[in-house]
Short mmCIF file of C-alpha atoms in Angstrom, two decimals:
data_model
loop_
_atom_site.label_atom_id
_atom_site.label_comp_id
_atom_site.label_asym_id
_atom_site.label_seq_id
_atom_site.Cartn_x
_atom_site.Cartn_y
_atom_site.Cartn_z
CA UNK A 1 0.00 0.00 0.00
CA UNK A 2 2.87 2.32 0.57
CA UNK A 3 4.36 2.43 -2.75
CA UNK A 4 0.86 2.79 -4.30
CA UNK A 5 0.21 5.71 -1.66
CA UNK A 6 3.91 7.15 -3.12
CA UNK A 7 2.66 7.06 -6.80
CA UNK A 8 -0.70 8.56 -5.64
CA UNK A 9 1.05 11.59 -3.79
CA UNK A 10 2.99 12.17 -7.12
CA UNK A 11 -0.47 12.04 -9.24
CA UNK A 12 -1.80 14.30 -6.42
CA UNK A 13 1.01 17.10 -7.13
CA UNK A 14 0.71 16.73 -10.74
CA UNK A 15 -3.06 16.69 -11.07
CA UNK A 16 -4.69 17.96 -7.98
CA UNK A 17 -6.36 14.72 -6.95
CA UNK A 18 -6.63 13.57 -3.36
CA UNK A 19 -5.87 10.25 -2.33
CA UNK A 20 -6.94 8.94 1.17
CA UNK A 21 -7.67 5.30 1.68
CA UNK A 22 -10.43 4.59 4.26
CA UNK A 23 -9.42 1.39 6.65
CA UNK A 24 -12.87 0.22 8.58
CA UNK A 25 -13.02 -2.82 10.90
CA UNK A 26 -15.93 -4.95 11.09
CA UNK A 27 -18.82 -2.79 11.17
CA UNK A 28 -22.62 -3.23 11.84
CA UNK A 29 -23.83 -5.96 9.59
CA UNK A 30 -24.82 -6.02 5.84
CA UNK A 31 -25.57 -8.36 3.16
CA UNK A 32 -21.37 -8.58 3.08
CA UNK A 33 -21.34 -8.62 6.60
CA UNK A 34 -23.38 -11.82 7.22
CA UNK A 35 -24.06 -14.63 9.84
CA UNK A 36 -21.94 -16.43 6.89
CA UNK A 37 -19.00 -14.26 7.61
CA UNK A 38 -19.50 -14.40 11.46
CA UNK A 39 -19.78 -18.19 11.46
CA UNK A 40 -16.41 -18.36 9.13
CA UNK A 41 -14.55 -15.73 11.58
CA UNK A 42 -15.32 -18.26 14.34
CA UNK A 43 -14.24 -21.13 12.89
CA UNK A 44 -10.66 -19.57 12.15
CA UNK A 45 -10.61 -18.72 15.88
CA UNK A 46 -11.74 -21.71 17.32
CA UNK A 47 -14.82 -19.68 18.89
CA UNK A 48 -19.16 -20.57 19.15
CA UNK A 49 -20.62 -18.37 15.77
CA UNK A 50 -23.14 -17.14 18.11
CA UNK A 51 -20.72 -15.19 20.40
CA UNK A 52 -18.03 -14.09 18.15
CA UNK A 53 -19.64 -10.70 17.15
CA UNK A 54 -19.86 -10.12 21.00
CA UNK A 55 -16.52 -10.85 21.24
CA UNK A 56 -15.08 -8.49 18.69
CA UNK A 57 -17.27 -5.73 19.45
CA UNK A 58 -16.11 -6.11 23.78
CA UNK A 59 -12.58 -5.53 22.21
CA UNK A 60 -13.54 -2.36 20.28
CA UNK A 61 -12.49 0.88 23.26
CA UNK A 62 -15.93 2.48 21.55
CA UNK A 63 -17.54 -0.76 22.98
CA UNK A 64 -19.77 -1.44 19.30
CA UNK A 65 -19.12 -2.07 15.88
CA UNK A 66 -19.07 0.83 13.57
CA UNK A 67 -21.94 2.23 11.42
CA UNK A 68 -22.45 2.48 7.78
CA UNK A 69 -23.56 5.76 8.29
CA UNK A 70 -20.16 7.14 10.32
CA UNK A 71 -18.38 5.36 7.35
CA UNK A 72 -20.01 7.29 5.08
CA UNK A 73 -19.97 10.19 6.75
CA UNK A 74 -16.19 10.32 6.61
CA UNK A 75 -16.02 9.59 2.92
CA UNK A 76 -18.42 12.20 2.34
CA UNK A 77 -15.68 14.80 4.49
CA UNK A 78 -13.02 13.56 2.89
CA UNK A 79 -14.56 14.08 -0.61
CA UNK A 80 -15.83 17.71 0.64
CA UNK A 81 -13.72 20.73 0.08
CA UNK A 82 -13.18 20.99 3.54
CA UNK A 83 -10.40 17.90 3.61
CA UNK A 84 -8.36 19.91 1.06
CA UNK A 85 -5.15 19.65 3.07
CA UNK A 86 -5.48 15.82 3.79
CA UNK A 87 -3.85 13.59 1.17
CA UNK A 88 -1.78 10.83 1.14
CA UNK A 89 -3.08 8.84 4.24
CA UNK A 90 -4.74 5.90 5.57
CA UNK A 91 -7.56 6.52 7.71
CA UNK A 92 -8.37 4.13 10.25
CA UNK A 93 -12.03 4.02 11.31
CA UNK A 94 -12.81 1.44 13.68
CA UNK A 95 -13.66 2.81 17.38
CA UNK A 96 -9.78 3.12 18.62
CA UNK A 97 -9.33 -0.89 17.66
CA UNK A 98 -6.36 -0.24 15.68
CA UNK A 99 -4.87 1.84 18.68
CA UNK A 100 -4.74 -1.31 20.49
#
């Protein structure tokens, strides 16, 4: 991801484009975000289906799995004119799990 975030900076500089990958943890669930993926997360940990979504979101510091919405949200901020002077970065947007 780094050298694509180098090329991107140099794109950026050349043709005023902003590049800011978004990096969300699990978040509330979705047709992507299924009992199928849930049940396949607790397999590769050895855990019961029913309380691994417990168990990640007890390990979030926010204490919940993130929204859609807040997601969005930021997406929509970074595409606004008001993120003008934030390029080049990975954005982590999972309750202070990544902190951790």
């Amino acid at each position: 991801m780094e050298g694509k975030r180098s090329s991107e900076r140099l794109l950026k500089s050349v043709s005023n484009i902003d590049f800011n990958p978004v990096a969300p943890s699990i978040n509330e669930r979705t047709p992507m975000n299924n009992d199928a993926t849930f049940k396949a997360l607790a397999y590769t940990r050895g855990q019961d289906p029913n309380n691994v979504s417990d168990d990640y979101a007890s390990k979030i510091p926010l204490g919940r799995p993130g929204k859609l919405t807040e997601i969005a949200d930021l997406i929509s901020y970074l595409a606004s004119d008001h993120a003008s002077y934030i390029s080049g970065t990975t954005i982590n947007i999972s309750g202070a799990k990544s902190t951790r």
